[in-house]
Tab-separated table of C-alpha atoms and ligand atoms in Angstrom:
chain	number	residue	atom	x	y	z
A	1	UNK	CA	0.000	0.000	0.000
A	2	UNK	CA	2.716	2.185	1.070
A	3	UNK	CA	4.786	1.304	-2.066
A	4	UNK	CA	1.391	2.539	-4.199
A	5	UNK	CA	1.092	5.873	-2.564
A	6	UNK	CA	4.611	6.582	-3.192
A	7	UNK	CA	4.216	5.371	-7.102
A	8	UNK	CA	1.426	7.899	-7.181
A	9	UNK	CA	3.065	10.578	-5.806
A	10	UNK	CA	5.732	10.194	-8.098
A	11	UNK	CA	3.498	10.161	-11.276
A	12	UNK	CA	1.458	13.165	-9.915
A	13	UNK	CA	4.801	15.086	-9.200
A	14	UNK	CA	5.742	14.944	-13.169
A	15	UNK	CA	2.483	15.851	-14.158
A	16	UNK	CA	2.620	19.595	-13.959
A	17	UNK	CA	0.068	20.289	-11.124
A	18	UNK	CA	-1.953	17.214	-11.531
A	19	UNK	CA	-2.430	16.596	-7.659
A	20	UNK	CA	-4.110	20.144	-7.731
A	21	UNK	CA	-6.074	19.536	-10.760
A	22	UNK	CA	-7.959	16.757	-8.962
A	23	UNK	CA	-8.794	18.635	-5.886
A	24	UNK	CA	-10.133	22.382	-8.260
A	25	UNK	CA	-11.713	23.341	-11.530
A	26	UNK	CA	-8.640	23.547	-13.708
A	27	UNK	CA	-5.166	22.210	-13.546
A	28	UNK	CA	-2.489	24.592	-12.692
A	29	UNK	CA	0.615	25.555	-13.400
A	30	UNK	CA	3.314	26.366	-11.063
A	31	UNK	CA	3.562	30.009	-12.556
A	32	UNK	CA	2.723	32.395	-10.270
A	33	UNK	CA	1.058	36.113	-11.351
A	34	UNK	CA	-1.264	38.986	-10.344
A	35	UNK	CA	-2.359	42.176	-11.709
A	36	UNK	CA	-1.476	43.574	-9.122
A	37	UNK	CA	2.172	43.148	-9.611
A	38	UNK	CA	2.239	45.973	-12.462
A	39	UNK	CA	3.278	49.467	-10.650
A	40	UNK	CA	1.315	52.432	-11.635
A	41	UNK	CA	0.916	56.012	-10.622
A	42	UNK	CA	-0.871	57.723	-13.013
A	43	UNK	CA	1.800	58.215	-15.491
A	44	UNK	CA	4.695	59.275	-13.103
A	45	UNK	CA	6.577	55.823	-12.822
A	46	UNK	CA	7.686	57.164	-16.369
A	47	UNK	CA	10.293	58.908	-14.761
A	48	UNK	CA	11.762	56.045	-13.107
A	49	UNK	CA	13.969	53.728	-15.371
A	50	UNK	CA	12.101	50.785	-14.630
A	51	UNK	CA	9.437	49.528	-16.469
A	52	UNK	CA	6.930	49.537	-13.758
A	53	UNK	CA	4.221	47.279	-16.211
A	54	UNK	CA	6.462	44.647	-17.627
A	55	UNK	CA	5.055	42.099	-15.442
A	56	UNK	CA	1.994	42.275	-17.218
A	57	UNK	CA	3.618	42.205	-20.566
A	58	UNK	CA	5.552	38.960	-19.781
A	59	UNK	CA	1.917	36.974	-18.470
A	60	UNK	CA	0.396	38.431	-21.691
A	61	UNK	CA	3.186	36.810	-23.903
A	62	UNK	CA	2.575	33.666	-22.005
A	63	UNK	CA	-1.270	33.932	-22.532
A	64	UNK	CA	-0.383	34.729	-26.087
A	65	UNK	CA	2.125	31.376	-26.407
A	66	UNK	CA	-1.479	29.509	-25.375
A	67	UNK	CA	-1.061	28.923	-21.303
A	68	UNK	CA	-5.004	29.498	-20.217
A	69	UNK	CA	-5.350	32.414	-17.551
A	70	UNK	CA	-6.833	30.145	-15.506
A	71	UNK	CA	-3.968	27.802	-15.205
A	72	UNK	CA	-1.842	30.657	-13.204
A	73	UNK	CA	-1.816	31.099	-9.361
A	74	UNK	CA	-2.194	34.142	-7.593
A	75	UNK	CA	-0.735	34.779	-4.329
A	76	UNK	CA	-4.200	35.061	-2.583
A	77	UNK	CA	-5.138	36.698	0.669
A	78	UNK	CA	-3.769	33.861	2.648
A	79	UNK	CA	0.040	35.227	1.232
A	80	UNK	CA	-0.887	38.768	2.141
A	81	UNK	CA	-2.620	37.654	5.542
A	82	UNK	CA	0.433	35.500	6.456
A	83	UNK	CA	2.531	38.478	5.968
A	84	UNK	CA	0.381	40.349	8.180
A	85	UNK	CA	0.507	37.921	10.509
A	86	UNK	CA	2.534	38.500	14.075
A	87	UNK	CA	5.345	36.737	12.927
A	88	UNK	CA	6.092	37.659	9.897
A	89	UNK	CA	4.860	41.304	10.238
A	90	UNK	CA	7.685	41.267	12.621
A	91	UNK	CA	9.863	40.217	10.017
A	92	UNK	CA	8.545	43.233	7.264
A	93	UNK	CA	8.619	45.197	9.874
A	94	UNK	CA	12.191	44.448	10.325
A	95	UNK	CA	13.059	43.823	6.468
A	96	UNK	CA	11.148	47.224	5.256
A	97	UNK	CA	13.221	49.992	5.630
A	98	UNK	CA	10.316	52.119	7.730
A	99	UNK	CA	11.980	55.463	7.315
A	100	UNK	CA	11.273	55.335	3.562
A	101	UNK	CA	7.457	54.130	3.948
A	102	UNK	CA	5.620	56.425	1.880
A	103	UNK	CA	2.244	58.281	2.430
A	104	UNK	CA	-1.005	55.822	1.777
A	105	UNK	CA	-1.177	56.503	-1.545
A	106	UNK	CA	2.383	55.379	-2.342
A	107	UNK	CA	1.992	52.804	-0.028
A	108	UNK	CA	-1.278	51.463	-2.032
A	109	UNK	CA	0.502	51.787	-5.415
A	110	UNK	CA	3.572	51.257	-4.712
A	111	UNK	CA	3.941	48.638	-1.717
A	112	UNK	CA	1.110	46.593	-2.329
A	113	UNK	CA	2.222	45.118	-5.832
A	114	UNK	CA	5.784	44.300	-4.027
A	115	UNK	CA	3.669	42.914	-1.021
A	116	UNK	CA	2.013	40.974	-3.907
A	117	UNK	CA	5.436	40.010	-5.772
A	118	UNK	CA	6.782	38.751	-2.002
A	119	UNK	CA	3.945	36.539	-1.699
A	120	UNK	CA	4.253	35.134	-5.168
A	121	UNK	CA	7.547	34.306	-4.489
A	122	UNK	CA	6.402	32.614	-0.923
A	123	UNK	CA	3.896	30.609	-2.975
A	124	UNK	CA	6.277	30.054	-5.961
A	125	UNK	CA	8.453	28.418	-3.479
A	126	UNK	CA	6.275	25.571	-1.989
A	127	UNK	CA	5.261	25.363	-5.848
A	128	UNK	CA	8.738	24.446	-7.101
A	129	UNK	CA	8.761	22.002	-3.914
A	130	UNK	CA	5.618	20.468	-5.147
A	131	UNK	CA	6.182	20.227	-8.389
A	132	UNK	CA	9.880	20.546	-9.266
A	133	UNK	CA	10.084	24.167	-10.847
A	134	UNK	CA	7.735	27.068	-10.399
A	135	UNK	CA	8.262	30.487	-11.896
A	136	UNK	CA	7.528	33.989	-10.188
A	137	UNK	CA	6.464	36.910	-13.213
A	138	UNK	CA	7.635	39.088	-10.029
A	139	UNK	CA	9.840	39.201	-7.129
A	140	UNK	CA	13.681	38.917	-6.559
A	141	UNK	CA	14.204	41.666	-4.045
A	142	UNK	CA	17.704	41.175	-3.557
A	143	UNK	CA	18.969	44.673	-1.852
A	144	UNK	CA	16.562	44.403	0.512
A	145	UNK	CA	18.314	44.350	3.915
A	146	UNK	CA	16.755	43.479	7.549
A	147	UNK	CA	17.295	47.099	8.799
A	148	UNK	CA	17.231	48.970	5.671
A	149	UNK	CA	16.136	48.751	1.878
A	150	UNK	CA	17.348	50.278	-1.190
A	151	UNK	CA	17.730	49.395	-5.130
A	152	UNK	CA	13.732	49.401	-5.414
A	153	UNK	CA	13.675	46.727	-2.998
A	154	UNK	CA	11.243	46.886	0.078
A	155	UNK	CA	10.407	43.455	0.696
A	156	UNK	CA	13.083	40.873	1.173
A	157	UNK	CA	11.381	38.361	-0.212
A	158	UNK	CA	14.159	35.717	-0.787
A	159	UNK	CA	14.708	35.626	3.304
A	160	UNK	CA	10.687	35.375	3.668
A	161	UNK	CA	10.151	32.264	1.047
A	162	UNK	CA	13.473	30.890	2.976
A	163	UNK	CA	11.646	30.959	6.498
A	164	UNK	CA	8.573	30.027	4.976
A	165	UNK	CA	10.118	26.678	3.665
A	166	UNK	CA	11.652	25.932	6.554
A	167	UNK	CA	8.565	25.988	8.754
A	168	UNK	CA	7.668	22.568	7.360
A	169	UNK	CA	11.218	21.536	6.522
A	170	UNK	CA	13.831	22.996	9.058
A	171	UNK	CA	16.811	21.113	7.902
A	172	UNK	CA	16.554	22.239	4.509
A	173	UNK	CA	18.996	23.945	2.671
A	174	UNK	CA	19.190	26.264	-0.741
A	175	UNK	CA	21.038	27.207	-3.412
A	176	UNK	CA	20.794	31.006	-4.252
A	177	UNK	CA	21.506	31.305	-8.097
A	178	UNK	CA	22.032	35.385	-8.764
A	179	UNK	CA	22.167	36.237	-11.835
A	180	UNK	CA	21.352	39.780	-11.673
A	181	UNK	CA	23.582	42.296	-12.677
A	182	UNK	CA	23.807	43.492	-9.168
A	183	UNK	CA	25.162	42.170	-6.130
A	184	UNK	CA	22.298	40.821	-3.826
A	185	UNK	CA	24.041	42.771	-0.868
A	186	UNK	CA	20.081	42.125	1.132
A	187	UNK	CA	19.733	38.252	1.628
A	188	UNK	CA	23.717	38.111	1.515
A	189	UNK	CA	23.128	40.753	4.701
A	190	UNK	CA	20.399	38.894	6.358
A	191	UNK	CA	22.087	35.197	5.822
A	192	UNK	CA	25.507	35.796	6.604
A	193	UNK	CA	27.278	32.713	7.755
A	194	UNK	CA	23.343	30.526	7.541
A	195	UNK	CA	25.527	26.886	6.899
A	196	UNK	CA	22.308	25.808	5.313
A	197	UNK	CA	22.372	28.660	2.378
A	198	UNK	CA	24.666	28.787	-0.279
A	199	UNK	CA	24.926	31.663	-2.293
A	200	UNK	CA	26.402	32.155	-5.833
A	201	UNK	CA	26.478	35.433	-7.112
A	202	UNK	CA	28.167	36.563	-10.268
A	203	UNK	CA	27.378	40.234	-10.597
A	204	UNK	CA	29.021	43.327	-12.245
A	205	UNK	CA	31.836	44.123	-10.210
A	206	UNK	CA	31.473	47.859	-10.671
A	207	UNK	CA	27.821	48.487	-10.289
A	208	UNK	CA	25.796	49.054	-7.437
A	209	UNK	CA	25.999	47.700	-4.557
A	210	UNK	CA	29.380	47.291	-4.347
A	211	UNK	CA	28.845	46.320	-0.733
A	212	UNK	CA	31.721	44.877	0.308
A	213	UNK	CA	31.241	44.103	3.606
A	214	UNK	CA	28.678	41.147	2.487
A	215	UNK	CA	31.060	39.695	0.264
A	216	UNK	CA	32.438	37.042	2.594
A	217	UNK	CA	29.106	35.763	2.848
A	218	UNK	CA	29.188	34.493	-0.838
A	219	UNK	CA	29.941	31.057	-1.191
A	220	UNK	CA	30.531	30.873	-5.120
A	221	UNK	CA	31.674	34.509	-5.517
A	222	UNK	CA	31.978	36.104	-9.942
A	223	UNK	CA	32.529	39.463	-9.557
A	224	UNK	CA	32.775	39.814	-13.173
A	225	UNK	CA	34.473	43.160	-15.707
A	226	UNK	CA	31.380	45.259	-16.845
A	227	UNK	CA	31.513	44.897	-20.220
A	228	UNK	CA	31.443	41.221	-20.473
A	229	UNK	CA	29.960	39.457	-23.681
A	230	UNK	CA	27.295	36.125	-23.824
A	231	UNK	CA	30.671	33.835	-24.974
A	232	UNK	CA	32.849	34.100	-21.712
A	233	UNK	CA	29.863	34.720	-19.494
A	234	UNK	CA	27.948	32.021	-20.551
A	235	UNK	CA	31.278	29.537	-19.993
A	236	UNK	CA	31.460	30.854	-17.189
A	237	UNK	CA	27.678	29.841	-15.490
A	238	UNK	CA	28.288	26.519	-17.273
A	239	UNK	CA	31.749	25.888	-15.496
A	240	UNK	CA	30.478	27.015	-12.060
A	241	UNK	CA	27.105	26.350	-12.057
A	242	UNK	CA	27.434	22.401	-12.344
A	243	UNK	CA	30.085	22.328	-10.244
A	244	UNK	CA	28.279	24.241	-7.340
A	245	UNK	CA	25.112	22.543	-7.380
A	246	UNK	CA	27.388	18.896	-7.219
A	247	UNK	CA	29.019	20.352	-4.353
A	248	UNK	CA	26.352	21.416	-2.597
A	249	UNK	CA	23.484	19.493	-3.374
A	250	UNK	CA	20.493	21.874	-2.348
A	251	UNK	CA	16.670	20.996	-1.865
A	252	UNK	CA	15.763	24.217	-3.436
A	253	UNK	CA	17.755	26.217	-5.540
A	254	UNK	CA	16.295	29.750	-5.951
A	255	UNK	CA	17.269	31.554	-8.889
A	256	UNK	CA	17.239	35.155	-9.320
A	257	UNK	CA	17.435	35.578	-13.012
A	258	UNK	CA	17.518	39.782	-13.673
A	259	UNK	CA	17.438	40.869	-17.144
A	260	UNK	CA	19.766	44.018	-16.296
A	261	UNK	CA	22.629	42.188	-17.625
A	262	UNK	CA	21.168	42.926	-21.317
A	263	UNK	CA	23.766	45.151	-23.632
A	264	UNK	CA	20.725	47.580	-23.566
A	265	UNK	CA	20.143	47.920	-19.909
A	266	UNK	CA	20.235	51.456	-18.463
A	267	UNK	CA	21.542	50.487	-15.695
A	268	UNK	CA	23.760	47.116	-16.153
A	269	UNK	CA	27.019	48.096	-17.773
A	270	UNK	CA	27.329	44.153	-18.879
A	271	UNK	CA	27.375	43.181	-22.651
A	272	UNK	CA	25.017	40.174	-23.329
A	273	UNK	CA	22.676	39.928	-25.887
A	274	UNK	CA	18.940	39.234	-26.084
A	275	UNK	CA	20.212	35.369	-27.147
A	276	UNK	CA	22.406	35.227	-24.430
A	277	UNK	CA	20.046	35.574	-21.552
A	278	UNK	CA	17.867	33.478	-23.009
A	279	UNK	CA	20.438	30.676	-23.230
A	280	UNK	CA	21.404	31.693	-19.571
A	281	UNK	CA	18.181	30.877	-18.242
A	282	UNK	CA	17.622	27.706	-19.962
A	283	UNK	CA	21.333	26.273	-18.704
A	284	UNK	CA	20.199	27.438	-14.972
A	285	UNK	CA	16.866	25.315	-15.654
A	286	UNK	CA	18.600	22.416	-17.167
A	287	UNK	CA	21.300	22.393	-14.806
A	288	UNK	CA	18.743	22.272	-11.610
A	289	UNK	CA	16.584	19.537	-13.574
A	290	UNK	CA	19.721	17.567	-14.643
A	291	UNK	CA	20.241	17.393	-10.800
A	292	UNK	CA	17.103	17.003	-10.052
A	293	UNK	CA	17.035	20.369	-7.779
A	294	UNK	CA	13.747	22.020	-7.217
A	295	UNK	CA	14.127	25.606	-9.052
A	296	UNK	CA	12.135	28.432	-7.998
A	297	UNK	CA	12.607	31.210	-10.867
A	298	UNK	CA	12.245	34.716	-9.385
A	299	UNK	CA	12.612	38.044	-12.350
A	300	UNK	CA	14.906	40.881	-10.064
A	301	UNK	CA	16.005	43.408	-12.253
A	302	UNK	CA	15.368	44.581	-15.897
A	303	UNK	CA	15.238	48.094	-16.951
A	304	UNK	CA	15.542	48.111	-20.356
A	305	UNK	CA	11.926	48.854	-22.798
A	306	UNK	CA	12.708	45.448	-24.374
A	307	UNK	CA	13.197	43.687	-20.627
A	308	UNK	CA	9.307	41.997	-20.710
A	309	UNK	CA	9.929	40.652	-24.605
A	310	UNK	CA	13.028	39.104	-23.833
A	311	UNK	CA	11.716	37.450	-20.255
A	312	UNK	CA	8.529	36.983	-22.270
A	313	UNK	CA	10.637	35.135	-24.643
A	314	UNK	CA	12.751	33.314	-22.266
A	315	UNK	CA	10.280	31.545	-20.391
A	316	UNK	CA	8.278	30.316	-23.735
A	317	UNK	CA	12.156	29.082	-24.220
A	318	UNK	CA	12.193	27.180	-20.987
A	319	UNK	CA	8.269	26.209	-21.132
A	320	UNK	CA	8.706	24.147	-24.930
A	321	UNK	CA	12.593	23.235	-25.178
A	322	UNK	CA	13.062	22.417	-20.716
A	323	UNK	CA	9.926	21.787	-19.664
A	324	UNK	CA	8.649	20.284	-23.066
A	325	UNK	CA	4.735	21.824	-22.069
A	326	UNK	CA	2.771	21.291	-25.034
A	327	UNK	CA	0.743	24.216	-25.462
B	1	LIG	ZN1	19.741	44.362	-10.670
């Protein structure tokens, strides 16, 4: 009987959501997205670099490539309650930098989608537990300190998925993959020495952050010359990558896979092209199912116009030619 259950759970864990599918109307897919995550105020977030709506662009490309809307999940009021609730207020409370908490109305356009994206990313990770991958359209708030924020980053969401994981599974332990341009100075911050994190970050060496007091705390460590092109870069994530998942051997590996490395990025100062990231997210994929590593996929950074149509274009990448969906 035992040996059945176990058969079954091992069938249902291939089938992309099928356990779910049983138990509600649709089968769903371990994508998580909201409206909500897409920033507005009333024209002004044109100022800022960022492209404030993107999130929406990238679910519309996947609705587009012929995912149903209603196979997504949605962080739902249970995310946003459990961040309200004593314990992990305590933790926002500690992780949002309250001297910069803007007046309601900021807080309402501004907060809420990031209280949204830090949710998605708590649900993407029990979703990549569940079912072996799970992608966030959101989320990745990697300057996000415990006593301060910075970098557009409010909510440390990486820490808050960690803690929520280990609830049900306290000896786990994770892989952070950082692929961001930047250095992810928060979680490396909040972390520190954690034996059962391992972080590997391969980030501009000249860009922002530059916070080298966090350094020690990275385990597979790239500072890398702005500038850099797809060929040595790519070698580079191949070499490493491999070698630190072996090492390692995570339950989770979380990968934080920011689009600000794109030749075009305002605010990168790296040189790969649109082909390159794409081929960087599909090795970080392959490489976590080759090892048969949970991956939670979070988006960080991306300020370039053409950020959404190359992540948009990236994940239909992973969905068909990693995944193999048939859509
Ligand atoms: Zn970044």
């Amino acid at each position: 009987m035992k040996r059945n259950i176990g058969v079954i759970l091992i069938l249902l864990s291939v089938v992309p959501c099928a356990a779910e599918g049983q138990s509600r109307e649709s089968p769903k897919m371990p994508i998580v997205f909201s409206p909500r995550y897409d920033i507005s105020f009333m024209g002004l977030e044109k100022l800022h670099p960022f492209d404030t709506t993107k999130y929406g662009k990238i679910y519309r490309h996947l609705v587009k490539m012929g995912i149903p809307r209603s196979v997504f999940h949605t962080p739902t009021k249970e995310y946003l309650a459990s961040l309200k609730s004593s314990r992990v207020v305590a933790e926002i409370a500690e992780l949002a930098p309250l001297s910069l908490l803007p007046n309601g109305f900021l807080q309402w356009r501004l907060l809420l989608p990031m209280k949204y994206a830090a949710g998605g990313t708590m649900l993407g990770a029990e979703l990549a537990l569940k079912h072996g991958w799970s992608i966030n359209l959101s989320g990745g708030y990697h300057h996000a300190k415990a006593e301060s924020g910075g970098g557009f980053c409010f909510f440390a969401d990486i820490p808050m998925a960690v803690h929520r994981l280990r609830k049900d599974n306290p000896a786990m332990t994770f892989l952070i993959v950082d692929l961001d341009v930047h250095q992810g100075n928060g979680y490396e911050s909040i972390f520190q020495d954690d034996p059962s994190i391992h972080i590997f970050d391969v980030y501009n060496r000249l860009n922002y952050p530059a916070d080298e007091e966090v350094k020690r705390y990275i385990d597979f460590n790239f500072p890398v010359e702005p500038g850099i092109r797809d060929k040595e870069y790519l070698a580079l994530i191949e070499r490493e990558l491999n070698a630190a998942v072996r090492q390692t051997q995570p339950d989770i590996l979380i990968y934080l896979a920011g689009t600000d490395i794109f030749e075009e990025d305002p605010l990168g100062g790296m040189n790969i092209s649109e082909q390159g990231i794409i081929r960087r997210d599909e090795m970080v994929f392959q490489v976590a199912l080759d090892n048969q590593v949970p991956i939670l996929m979070v988006l960080s950074g991306g300020y370039s116009t053409k950020s959404a149509d190359i992540v948009g274009k990236s994940l239909e990448n992973i969905l068909r030619n990693v995944i193999r969906l048939h859509v």
